[in-house]
Amino acid sequence: MNVRSQISMVFHLDKCIGCHTCSVACKNVWTDRKGAEYMWWNNVETKPGTGYPTLWEDQEEYQGGWEAPGGKLRLKSTSKQKLVFNIFHNPHMPSIDDYYEPWTYNYEHLFDAPAGDDQPVARPISQITGELVQIESGPNWDDDLGGSPVYAANDPNLEGLSEEQRSQLSSVERLVYFYLPRICNHCLNPSCVASCPSGALYKRGQDGIVLVDQNRCRAWRSCIAACPYKKVYYNWFAGKAEKCILCYPRLETGQAPACFHSCVGRIRYLGVLLYDASRIEEMALKKDAELVEAHRSLILDPHDPEVISAARAAGIDEAVLESARRSPVYKFVKEWKMALPPHIEYRTMPMLFYVPPLSPVISTRVNGMVDFDSTGFFHDIDESRVPVRFLANLFGAGEEREMRYALRKQMAVRWWRRAQTTSDVDRETALRMLAEADCTPEQAEAIYQLTALCTFQDRFVIPPMHREEVIEKRHSPRQAQSSAGFGFTTGTGRSI
Ligand code: SF4
Ligand code: SF4
C-alpha cells in the first residue's frame, strides 16, 4: 500500500442554481489578464448541451484521455510518436472557434462620439485583434437551453437514448435541464501530465493539485489536446499553458478556493481523501463498467489502523489524517456512494465528484397518503425527465448501476424526511424505502444534515498547510514531482 493524500471536491448538482458566481469569482482572481480572456478555469454548463469548448466530450473529435489496448494504458492523441508528426498542426487541438473569440465593448465611443442624430452605441471588439467583431458564440451560449435546440440535441451524453426519450427531452411539458459546474479534476492519472514533453506539468505530492511549471512550459500544447475535460488552456500572449490551480495560494493560507467561497448554492464540499497510489494503473485498466467501483476502491478508509500506520510511514502529517477522518468528500464518495466521478471512461481517474441531480418527485395521493406504485418505490427514477442513461453516460461510463444506486438513496432520504415533516408518508413505508436503498435511518439523517443544513465548517475541512514545505518544494520542482501521487511509467515512456 502506497498511501497518498489529496484535496478533493464534491459538487452537489441538486443544489446548483446556475448563477455563475463561481466562474466570475475565478475569472476575477486568476484569468483577468491578457491572453487569458477566453479562459474559464471554472465554467458552468447547461446539460443537455454541448458545453465549453463546444463538444468537449466528443473524444472521437478531440482524442483526449487514455485508451487501454491490449491491457496497456496509452494516451489517445498525444503519445510521443504522434506529437512529432503533429508538431505543426494537431488535428485534435481545439481552436479559438471551439471556445469563442473573447470580446469587450468600445465603451469610450459612448463618450467620444461626435454629435449626431443617433444615440452612440458601444460595439463589440475582439480582445485578441482589437477589431470589431460579430458575436456568434460564447462560453455559455446555450445557458438554460437558450439559443437553438441544436445544442442540447447534440450533447454526446444522449448516446444510447431512444428516439422517444430524445424527443421528450425537448418537449415543452417535459423540458428539463440541470447545471454542470466544471474545473480541473486534479486527476490521479492525469493525461495532461503524461503528455508534456518538457515535464512542465506535475501533481503536487502534499495535496494532489496538478500544476503547470511556467518556467518549464515550452508551449508544446500537448496537455491541451491530452486533457479530455479540456481544462488546460493556452495563453496566446504569454506562450504558456495555464489551468485551474485549486487556488493553492488561498488553501495554503487556510482560505477556500474562490469558486468554493463564492458558491451561492453552497453545492461544493472540500476535504481530504487518502488513496493507494500503488494500484492506480491496475484500476485504470479495468473494463468501463467496472471503473467507478475500481476508482472508489483506490480511496482508503482513514479510520482503518492499517491505513493510518501506512500513511504515517509515508510521512503524511497527523493533521491531514485528522482532516481525512472528518472529510465530507469521503462521506459522499466512499461511505454513501452518492458522488461519482465525471466520465471515468477517460481513465484519468478524476478526483472531483458529483452528486447527480434528482428530478422532482411527483406524487399522487389516495386517502391523504402518498400512493406508491405497485411496481415499487423507485419507479420515478425510470420515469424521470432526465433519463438515467443520460446521467450514466456522464457519470458512469454508460453503466447505470452506480447511478441508480445514488439516485435511489437520494430519493429514499427525501421520503424519510417527508415522513417526519408531513403525514402523507408513514414511517414504516419510509423505513422500507431506506432499506431498499441500502441506507439506515442514521445515515439518512447524516446525508440530510450534510446536504441541507451544513455550515461552512462542515463543507470545508482541510488541514493547516505547511507553507514553508511548499516553498521549499517549489524551489526544487524535481523533489515535488518525485513525491507526486503516482509512480508508473506512462504512455510517453517517462516515469511521472
Ligand atoms: S482534468 Fe485531469 S487531465 Fe485535465 S487538466 Fe486537470 S488533471 Fe489534467
Ligand atoms: S456559484 Fe455555486 S450555485 Fe452558482 S453556478 Fe457556481 S456552483 Fe452553481
Short mmCIF file of C-alpha atoms and ligand atoms in Angstrom, two decimals:
data_model
loop_
_atom_site.label_atom_id
_atom_site.label_comp_id
_atom_site.label_asym_id
_atom_site.label_seq_id
_atom_site.Cartn_x
_atom_site.Cartn_y
_atom_site.Cartn_z
CA MET A 1 0.00 0.00 0.00
CA ASN A 2 1.39 3.39 -1.01
CA VAL A 3 -0.78 5.92 0.85
CA ARG A 4 -1.07 9.46 -0.53
CA SER A 5 -3.42 12.28 0.30
CA GLN A 6 -5.36 14.61 -1.94
CA ILE A 7 -7.60 17.61 -1.52
CA SER A 8 -10.75 16.75 -3.36
CA MET A 9 -14.12 18.32 -4.11
CA VAL A 10 -17.73 17.19 -4.36
CA PHE A 11 -20.37 19.15 -6.31
CA HIS A 12 -23.96 18.51 -5.23
CA LEU A 13 -25.79 19.13 -8.51
CA ASP A 14 -29.25 19.28 -6.95
CA LYS A 15 -28.14 22.48 -5.24
CA CYS A 16 -26.58 24.32 -8.20
CA ILE A 17 -28.72 27.26 -9.32
CA GLY A 18 -26.61 28.12 -12.36
CA CYS A 19 -25.77 31.62 -11.15
CA HIS A 20 -22.17 31.53 -12.48
CA THR A 21 -20.87 33.38 -9.43
CA CYS A 22 -18.14 30.73 -9.16
CA SER A 23 -17.00 31.36 -12.74
CA VAL A 24 -16.90 35.11 -12.25
CA ALA A 25 -15.05 34.82 -8.93
CA CYS A 26 -12.43 32.61 -10.58
CA LYS A 27 -12.14 34.91 -13.59
CA ASN A 28 -11.63 37.98 -11.42
CA VAL A 29 -8.94 36.29 -9.35
CA TRP A 30 -7.00 34.32 -11.97
CA THR A 31 -7.79 34.92 -15.64
CA ASP A 32 -8.42 38.62 -15.92
CA ARG A 33 -5.19 39.03 -17.91
CA LYS A 34 -4.03 39.46 -21.47
CA GLY A 35 -4.06 36.16 -23.32
CA ALA A 36 -6.37 34.64 -20.71
CA GLU A 37 -9.57 36.44 -21.64
CA TYR A 38 -11.16 33.37 -23.23
CA MET A 39 -10.22 31.06 -20.33
CA TRP A 40 -12.79 29.92 -17.81
CA TRP A 41 -10.92 27.70 -15.36
CA ASN A 42 -14.32 27.33 -13.70
CA ASN A 43 -17.29 27.25 -16.04
CA VAL A 44 -20.90 26.18 -15.58
CA GLU A 45 -22.66 24.35 -18.39
CA THR A 46 -26.29 23.61 -19.03
CA LYS A 47 -27.00 19.94 -19.57
CA PRO A 48 -28.08 18.69 -22.02
CA GLY A 49 -25.83 20.94 -24.05
CA THR A 50 -22.53 20.96 -25.89
CA GLY A 51 -20.53 22.82 -23.24
CA TYR A 52 -17.31 24.78 -23.41
CA PRO A 53 -15.25 24.34 -25.52
CA THR A 54 -18.02 23.13 -27.72
CA LEU A 55 -18.50 19.35 -27.75
CA TRP A 56 -15.57 18.81 -25.37
CA GLU A 57 -16.96 15.37 -24.52
CA ASP A 58 -16.63 14.19 -28.12
CA GLN A 59 -13.39 12.23 -27.87
CA GLU A 60 -13.74 10.99 -31.44
CA GLU A 61 -13.02 14.58 -32.32
CA TYR A 62 -10.60 15.61 -29.57
CA GLN A 63 -8.95 12.26 -28.78
CA GLY A 64 -8.27 13.21 -25.15
CA GLY A 65 -7.53 10.89 -22.23
CA TRP A 66 -6.29 7.32 -22.25
CA GLU A 67 -7.11 4.11 -24.06
CA ALA A 68 -6.21 0.61 -22.94
CA PRO A 69 -5.47 -1.60 -25.95
CA GLY A 70 -4.01 -5.00 -25.06
CA GLY A 71 -4.09 -4.25 -21.33
CA LYS A 72 -1.70 -1.29 -21.54
CA LEU A 73 -2.53 2.34 -20.92
CA ARG A 74 -1.78 4.64 -23.85
CA LEU A 75 -2.52 8.29 -24.44
CA LYS A 76 -5.15 8.63 -27.14
CA SER A 77 -3.88 11.64 -29.03
CA THR A 78 -0.55 12.75 -27.76
CA SER A 79 1.89 9.90 -27.48
CA LYS A 80 5.49 10.93 -28.18
CA GLN A 81 5.37 9.47 -31.69
CA LYS A 82 2.17 11.26 -32.66
CA LEU A 83 3.43 14.52 -31.18
CA VAL A 84 6.34 14.63 -33.62
CA PHE A 85 4.07 14.13 -36.62
CA ASN A 86 1.60 16.72 -35.35
CA ILE A 87 4.22 19.27 -34.40
CA PHE A 88 2.92 21.99 -36.72
CA HIS A 89 -0.71 21.03 -36.74
CA ASN A 90 -2.54 18.81 -34.30
CA PRO A 91 -5.92 17.98 -35.88
CA HIS A 92 -7.39 17.21 -32.45
CA MET A 93 -6.44 20.51 -30.81
CA PRO A 94 -9.39 22.82 -30.08
CA SER A 95 -9.16 26.13 -31.92
CA ILE A 96 -10.30 29.51 -30.64
CA ASP A 97 -13.57 28.99 -32.53
CA ASP A 98 -14.28 25.94 -30.36
CA TYR A 99 -14.04 28.22 -27.31
CA TYR A 100 -15.10 31.68 -28.55
CA GLU A 101 -13.43 34.89 -29.56
CA PRO A 102 -13.34 36.96 -26.38
CA TRP A 103 -14.69 40.46 -26.71
CA THR A 104 -15.26 43.67 -24.87
CA TYR A 105 -17.08 46.84 -25.98
CA ASN A 106 -15.67 50.15 -27.17
CA TYR A 107 -17.25 52.00 -24.27
CA GLU A 108 -15.20 55.14 -24.88
CA HIS A 109 -17.22 55.62 -28.05
CA LEU A 110 -20.20 56.44 -25.81
CA PHE A 111 -18.28 59.50 -24.61
CA ASP A 112 -16.11 60.38 -27.60
CA ALA A 113 -18.61 60.01 -30.45
CA PRO A 114 -19.17 63.26 -32.35
CA ALA A 115 -22.59 64.82 -32.04
CA GLY A 116 -25.03 63.17 -34.42
CA ASP A 117 -28.67 62.28 -34.97
CA ASP A 118 -28.41 58.88 -33.28
CA GLN A 119 -27.50 57.72 -29.82
CA PRO A 120 -23.93 56.29 -29.91
CA VAL A 121 -23.58 52.60 -29.10
CA ALA A 122 -20.68 50.54 -27.72
CA ARG A 123 -19.91 47.92 -30.34
CA PRO A 124 -18.17 44.62 -29.56
CA ILE A 125 -14.43 44.48 -30.24
CA SER A 126 -12.22 41.41 -30.17
CA GLN A 127 -9.85 41.16 -27.20
CA ILE A 128 -7.42 39.34 -29.46
CA THR A 129 -7.29 41.51 -32.58
CA GLY A 130 -8.84 44.75 -31.30
CA GLU A 131 -11.10 44.74 -34.39
CA LEU A 132 -14.87 44.99 -34.40
CA VAL A 133 -16.42 41.53 -34.23
CA GLN A 134 -19.75 39.95 -34.87
CA ILE A 135 -20.54 37.90 -31.74
CA GLU A 136 -21.57 34.40 -32.75
CA SER A 137 -20.82 32.27 -29.73
CA GLY A 138 -19.71 32.48 -26.12
CA PRO A 139 -18.68 30.27 -23.24
CA ASN A 140 -22.26 29.92 -22.14
CA TRP A 141 -24.14 30.43 -25.34
CA ASP A 142 -26.74 27.77 -24.61
CA ASP A 143 -27.34 28.72 -20.96
CA ASP A 144 -30.70 27.43 -19.69
CA LEU A 145 -31.24 25.76 -23.09
CA GLY A 146 -31.18 29.20 -24.70
CA GLY A 147 -30.41 29.69 -28.36
CA SER A 148 -31.07 26.95 -30.81
CA PRO A 149 -32.22 23.46 -29.74
CA VAL A 150 -29.27 22.21 -31.75
CA TYR A 151 -27.01 22.50 -28.67
CA ALA A 152 -29.00 20.20 -26.42
CA ALA A 153 -29.72 17.82 -29.29
CA ASN A 154 -26.00 17.34 -29.92
CA ASP A 155 -24.98 16.52 -26.35
CA PRO A 156 -22.72 13.44 -26.65
CA ASN A 157 -24.31 12.00 -23.50
CA LEU A 158 -27.52 11.36 -25.44
CA GLU A 159 -25.89 8.27 -26.89
CA GLY A 160 -27.97 5.18 -26.26
CA LEU A 161 -31.21 7.12 -25.65
CA SER A 162 -34.23 6.07 -27.69
CA GLU A 163 -35.75 8.49 -30.20
CA GLU A 164 -38.73 8.85 -27.87
CA GLN A 165 -36.50 9.81 -24.93
CA ARG A 166 -34.64 12.32 -27.07
CA SER A 167 -37.78 13.96 -28.32
CA GLN A 168 -39.25 14.04 -24.80
CA LEU A 169 -36.22 15.96 -23.60
CA SER A 170 -37.20 18.91 -25.73
CA SER A 171 -40.99 18.65 -25.50
CA VAL A 172 -42.38 21.64 -23.62
CA GLU A 173 -44.21 19.69 -20.94
CA ARG A 174 -41.16 17.58 -20.06
CA LEU A 175 -38.41 20.09 -20.74
CA VAL A 176 -35.59 19.66 -18.28
CA TYR A 177 -32.04 20.76 -17.70
CA PHE A 178 -29.51 21.00 -14.93
CA TYR A 179 -26.19 22.72 -14.39
CA LEU A 180 -22.74 21.22 -14.50
CA PRO A 181 -20.01 23.35 -12.90
CA ARG A 182 -16.56 22.23 -14.08
CA ILE A 183 -12.97 22.84 -13.00
CA CYS A 184 -9.84 20.76 -13.48
CA ASN A 185 -10.37 17.38 -11.83
CA HIS A 186 -6.82 17.17 -10.42
CA CYS A 187 -6.77 13.58 -11.66
CA LEU A 188 -4.84 10.64 -10.20
CA ASN A 189 -3.74 9.53 -13.67
CA PRO A 190 -3.57 12.90 -15.44
CA SER A 191 -3.12 12.63 -19.18
CA CYS A 192 -2.06 16.30 -19.25
CA VAL A 193 0.96 15.49 -17.06
CA ALA A 194 1.86 12.36 -19.01
CA SER A 195 1.70 14.13 -22.36
CA CYS A 196 4.07 17.02 -21.63
CA PRO A 197 7.45 16.56 -23.37
CA SER A 198 9.01 19.26 -21.14
CA GLY A 199 7.85 17.77 -17.84
CA ALA A 200 6.23 21.10 -17.03
CA LEU A 201 3.06 19.66 -15.53
CA TYR A 202 3.18 17.89 -12.21
CA LYS A 203 0.97 16.70 -9.40
CA ARG A 204 1.90 18.13 -6.01
CA GLY A 205 2.84 15.47 -3.53
CA GLN A 206 1.31 17.07 -0.46
CA ASP A 207 -2.21 17.70 -1.76
CA GLY A 208 -2.52 16.24 -5.27
CA ILE A 209 -3.06 19.58 -7.02
CA VAL A 210 -2.00 19.43 -10.68
CA LEU A 211 0.04 22.46 -11.76
CA VAL A 212 1.98 23.81 -14.73
CA ASP A 213 5.52 24.97 -14.00
CA GLN A 214 5.53 28.17 -16.06
CA ASN A 215 9.33 28.22 -16.31
CA ARG A 216 9.45 24.78 -17.88
CA CYS A 217 6.49 25.12 -20.25
CA ARG A 218 7.70 25.25 -23.87
CA ALA A 219 4.29 25.75 -25.48
CA TRP A 220 4.04 22.25 -26.95
CA ARG A 221 0.34 22.37 -26.01
CA SER A 222 0.14 18.58 -25.90
CA CYS A 223 -1.54 18.90 -22.48
CA ILE A 224 -4.39 20.85 -24.06
CA ALA A 225 -5.07 18.06 -26.51
CA ALA A 226 -4.48 15.31 -23.95
CA CYS A 227 -6.85 16.59 -21.25
CA PRO A 228 -10.21 15.04 -22.15
CA TYR A 229 -12.02 17.62 -20.00
CA LYS A 230 -10.33 20.47 -21.87
CA LYS A 231 -9.23 22.11 -18.67
CA VAL A 232 -5.77 23.23 -19.75
CA TYR A 233 -5.70 26.44 -21.80
CA TYR A 234 -3.07 28.13 -23.91
CA ASN A 235 -2.22 31.74 -23.11
CA TRP A 236 -1.54 33.07 -26.62
CA PHE A 237 0.10 36.21 -25.20
CA ALA A 238 2.44 34.57 -22.68
CA GLY A 239 3.00 31.43 -24.81
CA LYS A 240 2.35 29.18 -21.80
CA ALA A 241 -0.22 26.59 -20.76
CA GLU A 242 -2.43 27.56 -17.83
CA LYS A 243 -5.03 25.78 -15.76
CA CYS A 244 -7.01 25.71 -12.52
CA ILE A 245 -4.65 25.68 -9.55
CA LEU A 246 -7.37 24.86 -7.00
CA CYS A 247 -6.47 28.27 -5.52
CA TYR A 248 -3.46 26.73 -3.77
CA PRO A 249 -2.19 30.11 -2.51
CA ARG A 250 -5.54 30.52 -0.76
CA LEU A 251 -5.53 26.93 0.56
CA GLU A 252 -2.03 27.41 1.94
CA THR A 253 -3.33 30.30 4.00
CA GLY A 254 -6.42 28.46 5.17
CA GLN A 255 -8.85 30.08 2.73
CA ALA A 256 -11.31 28.28 0.49
CA PRO A 257 -10.85 28.40 -3.31
CA ALA A 258 -12.57 31.40 -4.91
CA CYS A 259 -15.22 29.24 -6.65
CA PHE A 260 -15.96 27.42 -3.41
CA HIS A 261 -16.01 30.55 -1.28
CA SER A 262 -18.39 32.38 -3.59
CA CYS A 263 -20.76 29.49 -4.34
CA VAL A 264 -24.28 30.75 -3.81
CA GLY A 265 -25.93 27.34 -3.77
CA ARG A 266 -23.33 26.00 -1.30
CA ILE A 267 -23.06 22.99 -3.53
CA ARG A 268 -19.32 22.46 -3.01
CA TYR A 269 -17.58 20.32 -0.41
CA LEU A 270 -13.83 20.25 0.03
CA GLY A 271 -11.96 17.62 2.00
CA VAL A 272 -9.06 15.19 2.12
CA LEU A 273 -9.07 11.73 0.57
CA LEU A 274 -6.40 9.11 1.24
CA TYR A 275 -5.70 6.79 -1.68
CA ASP A 276 -3.48 3.88 -2.62
CA ALA A 277 -1.12 5.12 -5.34
CA SER A 278 0.28 1.63 -5.97
CA ARG A 279 -2.98 0.45 -7.60
CA ILE A 280 -3.82 3.39 -9.87
CA GLU A 281 -2.61 1.78 -13.08
CA GLU A 282 -4.28 -1.54 -12.29
CA MET A 283 -7.60 0.18 -11.60
CA ALA A 284 -7.35 2.47 -14.65
CA LEU A 285 -7.15 -0.66 -16.81
CA LYS A 286 -10.47 -2.11 -15.67
CA LYS A 287 -13.39 -2.52 -18.06
CA ASP A 288 -15.61 0.55 -18.50
CA ALA A 289 -18.45 -0.96 -16.46
CA GLU A 290 -16.11 -1.63 -13.52
CA LEU A 291 -14.29 1.69 -13.50
CA VAL A 292 -16.44 3.60 -10.98
CA GLU A 293 -16.09 0.87 -8.37
CA ALA A 294 -12.40 0.39 -9.21
CA HIS A 295 -11.77 4.10 -8.75
CA ARG A 296 -13.65 4.08 -5.45
CA SER A 297 -11.59 1.14 -4.26
CA LEU A 298 -8.45 3.31 -4.50
CA ILE A 299 -9.83 5.56 -1.78
CA LEU A 300 -8.75 4.30 1.62
CA ASP A 301 -10.62 4.25 4.92
CA PRO A 302 -8.98 6.91 7.12
CA HIS A 303 -10.26 5.12 10.25
CA ASP A 304 -8.53 1.84 9.37
CA PRO A 305 -5.48 1.32 11.68
CA GLU A 306 -3.54 -0.35 8.85
CA VAL A 307 -4.14 2.64 6.56
CA ILE A 308 -3.21 5.05 9.35
CA SER A 309 0.11 3.34 10.05
CA ALA A 310 0.92 3.10 6.31
CA ALA A 311 0.07 6.81 5.96
CA ARG A 312 2.34 7.69 8.89
CA ALA A 313 5.11 5.60 7.37
CA ALA A 314 4.65 7.55 4.11
CA GLY A 315 5.15 10.80 6.02
CA ILE A 316 1.56 12.03 5.96
CA ASP A 317 1.00 14.61 8.67
CA GLU A 318 -1.31 13.89 11.62
CA ALA A 319 -3.37 16.97 10.77
CA VAL A 320 -4.00 15.57 7.28
CA LEU A 321 -5.13 12.25 8.77
CA GLU A 322 -7.44 14.06 11.16
CA SER A 323 -8.95 16.03 8.26
CA ALA A 324 -9.34 12.81 6.26
CA ARG A 325 -11.38 11.33 9.10
CA ARG A 326 -13.74 14.33 9.05
CA SER A 327 -13.80 14.67 5.26
CA PRO A 328 -17.24 15.46 3.77
CA VAL A 329 -15.87 14.23 0.43
CA TYR A 330 -15.07 10.82 1.90
CA LYS A 331 -18.63 10.54 3.17
CA PHE A 332 -20.27 11.37 -0.16
CA VAL A 333 -17.89 9.34 -2.30
CA LYS A 334 -16.94 6.30 -0.30
CA GLU A 335 -19.27 5.88 2.66
CA TRP A 336 -22.54 6.78 0.96
CA LYS A 337 -21.50 6.10 -2.67
CA MET A 338 -23.59 9.04 -3.79
CA ALA A 339 -20.92 11.11 -5.56
CA LEU A 340 -19.49 9.82 -8.83
CA PRO A 341 -16.52 10.89 -10.99
CA PRO A 342 -17.24 12.55 -14.37
CA HIS A 343 -16.52 10.49 -17.48
CA ILE A 344 -14.47 7.84 -15.73
CA GLU A 345 -14.10 6.10 -19.12
CA TYR A 346 -11.39 8.67 -19.99
CA ARG A 347 -9.29 6.80 -17.38
CA THR A 348 -7.61 9.88 -15.94
CA MET A 349 -9.14 8.93 -12.57
CA PRO A 350 -10.63 12.35 -11.77
CA MET A 351 -10.59 13.37 -8.11
CA LEU A 352 -13.61 15.67 -8.23
CA PHE A 353 -17.01 14.07 -7.84
CA TYR A 354 -20.66 14.89 -8.49
CA VAL A 355 -23.84 14.02 -6.62
CA PRO A 356 -26.22 13.55 -9.60
CA PRO A 357 -29.37 15.65 -9.85
CA LEU A 358 -32.65 14.05 -8.84
CA SER A 359 -35.66 15.31 -10.74
CA PRO A 360 -38.65 16.47 -8.71
CA VAL A 361 -40.59 13.67 -7.08
CA ILE A 362 -44.20 13.94 -8.17
CA SER A 363 -46.66 12.02 -6.05
CA THR A 364 -50.35 11.24 -6.20
CA ARG A 365 -52.39 10.78 -3.05
CA VAL A 366 -55.08 8.28 -2.10
CA ASN A 367 -56.95 8.92 1.17
CA GLY A 368 -54.44 11.58 2.08
CA MET A 369 -51.46 9.21 1.79
CA VAL A 370 -48.88 9.06 -1.00
CA ASP A 371 -49.84 6.35 -3.45
CA PHE A 372 -46.74 4.31 -4.19
CA ASP A 373 -46.87 2.45 -7.44
CA SER A 374 -47.24 -1.31 -7.25
CA THR A 375 -44.03 -1.65 -9.29
CA GLY A 376 -42.03 -0.47 -6.30
CA PHE A 377 -40.79 2.65 -4.60
CA PHE A 378 -38.33 3.76 -7.20
CA HIS A 379 -40.23 3.72 -10.49
CA ASP A 380 -39.98 7.53 -10.55
CA ILE A 381 -36.29 7.15 -11.30
CA ASP A 382 -37.02 5.30 -14.53
CA GLU A 383 -39.70 7.79 -15.47
CA SER A 384 -37.54 10.76 -14.56
CA ARG A 385 -37.35 13.60 -17.04
CA VAL A 386 -33.56 13.26 -17.05
CA PRO A 387 -33.10 9.71 -18.34
CA VAL A 388 -30.88 7.54 -16.13
CA ARG A 389 -28.93 6.59 -19.24
CA PHE A 390 -28.02 10.22 -19.86
CA LEU A 391 -26.69 10.61 -16.32
CA ALA A 392 -24.93 7.26 -16.53
CA ASN A 393 -23.15 8.37 -19.71
CA LEU A 394 -21.97 11.46 -17.85
CA PHE A 395 -21.04 9.87 -14.52
CA GLY A 396 -20.77 6.13 -15.01
CA ALA A 397 -19.16 5.23 -18.35
CA GLY A 398 -22.64 4.31 -19.58
CA GLU A 399 -23.19 1.81 -16.75
CA GLU A 400 -26.49 2.55 -14.97
CA ARG A 401 -25.97 0.51 -11.81
CA GLU A 402 -23.98 3.08 -9.82
CA MET A 403 -26.25 5.91 -10.97
CA ARG A 404 -29.39 4.08 -9.89
CA TYR A 405 -27.83 3.38 -6.51
CA ALA A 406 -27.02 7.07 -5.96
CA LEU A 407 -30.45 8.25 -7.12
CA ARG A 408 -32.35 5.67 -5.05
CA LYS A 409 -30.51 6.72 -1.95
CA GLN A 410 -31.25 10.38 -2.56
CA MET A 411 -34.89 9.61 -3.16
CA ALA A 412 -35.19 7.44 -0.04
CA VAL A 413 -33.70 10.23 2.06
CA ARG A 414 -36.28 12.67 0.66
CA TRP A 415 -39.13 10.36 1.61
CA TRP A 416 -37.60 9.67 5.01
CA ARG A 417 -37.58 13.40 5.75
CA ARG A 418 -41.06 13.77 4.35
CA ALA A 419 -42.31 11.08 6.74
CA GLN A 420 -41.05 13.24 9.60
CA THR A 421 -42.48 16.53 8.44
CA THR A 422 -45.81 15.58 6.79
CA SER A 423 -48.46 12.99 7.43
CA ASP A 424 -48.80 11.68 3.88
CA VAL A 425 -45.98 9.13 4.20
CA ASP A 426 -45.87 6.78 7.17
CA ARG A 427 -42.66 5.93 8.96
CA GLU A 428 -42.87 2.22 8.13
CA THR A 429 -43.02 2.93 4.40
CA ALA A 430 -40.10 5.35 4.64
CA LEU A 431 -38.06 2.79 6.58
CA ARG A 432 -38.74 0.14 3.93
CA MET A 433 -37.63 2.59 1.25
CA LEU A 434 -34.42 3.31 3.12
CA ALA A 435 -33.72 -0.39 3.49
CA GLU A 436 -34.26 -0.95 -0.25
CA ALA A 437 -31.88 1.94 -0.96
CA ASP A 438 -29.16 0.44 1.28
CA CYS A 439 -29.46 3.26 3.78
CA THR A 440 -30.00 3.30 7.54
CA PRO A 441 -32.03 5.99 9.34
CA GLU A 442 -28.80 7.28 10.92
CA GLN A 443 -27.15 7.54 7.51
CA ALA A 444 -30.24 9.24 6.09
CA GLU A 445 -30.08 11.86 8.84
CA ALA A 446 -26.36 12.39 8.22
CA ILE A 447 -26.98 12.80 4.46
CA TYR A 448 -29.79 15.26 5.16
CA GLN A 449 -27.63 17.25 7.55
CA LEU A 450 -24.66 17.49 5.19
CA THR A 451 -26.87 18.27 2.19
CA ALA A 452 -29.37 20.73 3.61
CA LEU A 453 -28.17 22.07 6.96
CA CYS A 454 -24.41 22.13 6.54
CA THR A 455 -22.28 25.02 7.74
CA PHE A 456 -19.19 26.34 6.00
CA GLN A 457 -17.09 24.35 8.51
CA ASP A 458 -18.94 21.15 7.57
CA ARG A 459 -18.23 21.71 3.88
CA PHE A 460 -14.66 22.94 4.12
CA VAL A 461 -12.45 20.51 6.03
CA ILE A 462 -8.80 20.82 5.10
CA PRO A 463 -5.68 20.59 7.27
CA PRO A 464 -3.50 23.60 8.02
CA MET A 465 -0.95 23.69 5.21
CA HIS A 466 2.75 23.86 5.83
CA ARG A 467 3.54 26.72 3.52
CA GLU A 468 7.25 26.57 4.32
CA GLU A 469 7.43 23.00 2.95
CA VAL A 470 5.59 24.06 -0.17
CA ILE A 471 8.03 26.90 -0.76
CA GLU A 472 11.00 24.55 -0.33
CA LYS A 473 9.50 22.14 -2.81
CA ARG A 474 8.77 24.89 -5.25
CA HIS A 475 12.48 25.66 -5.36
CA SER A 476 13.09 22.01 -6.13
CA PRO A 477 10.50 21.00 -8.71
CA ARG A 478 12.01 17.57 -9.15
CA GLN A 479 11.51 16.88 -5.48
CA ALA A 480 7.91 17.96 -5.77
CA GLN A 481 7.42 15.67 -8.74
CA SER A 482 9.09 12.67 -7.17
CA SER A 483 6.67 12.93 -4.27
CA ALA A 484 3.73 13.12 -6.65
CA GLY A 485 0.79 10.84 -6.21
CA PHE A 486 1.58 8.20 -8.79
CA GLY A 487 4.57 6.25 -9.93
CA PHE A 488 4.08 4.14 -13.01
CA THR A 489 5.53 4.57 -16.45
CA THR A 490 3.23 6.37 -18.80
CA GLY A 491 2.49 6.24 -22.48
CA THR A 492 5.20 8.78 -23.19
CA GLY A 493 7.78 6.44 -21.74
CA ARG A 494 8.51 8.89 -18.96
CA SER A 495 8.13 7.93 -15.33
CA ILE A 496 5.87 10.53 -13.75
S1 SF4 B 1 -8.81 17.40 -15.65
FE1 SF4 B 1 -7.19 15.86 -15.29
S2 SF4 B 1 -6.22 15.62 -17.30
FE2 SF4 B 1 -7.40 17.56 -17.38
S3 SF4 B 1 -6.01 19.21 -16.76
FE3 SF4 B 1 -7.00 18.51 -14.90
S4 SF4 B 1 -5.60 16.93 -14.07
FE4 SF4 B 1 -5.05 17.24 -16.23
S1 SF4 B 2 -21.75 29.59 -7.64
FE1 SF4 B 2 -22.43 27.54 -6.95
S2 SF4 B 2 -24.65 27.58 -7.34
FE2 SF4 B 2 -23.80 29.27 -8.57
S3 SF4 B 2 -23.35 28.30 -10.59
FE3 SF4 B 2 -21.46 28.14 -9.37
S4 SF4 B 2 -21.58 26.06 -8.46
FE4 SF4 B 2 -23.68 26.61 -9.12
#
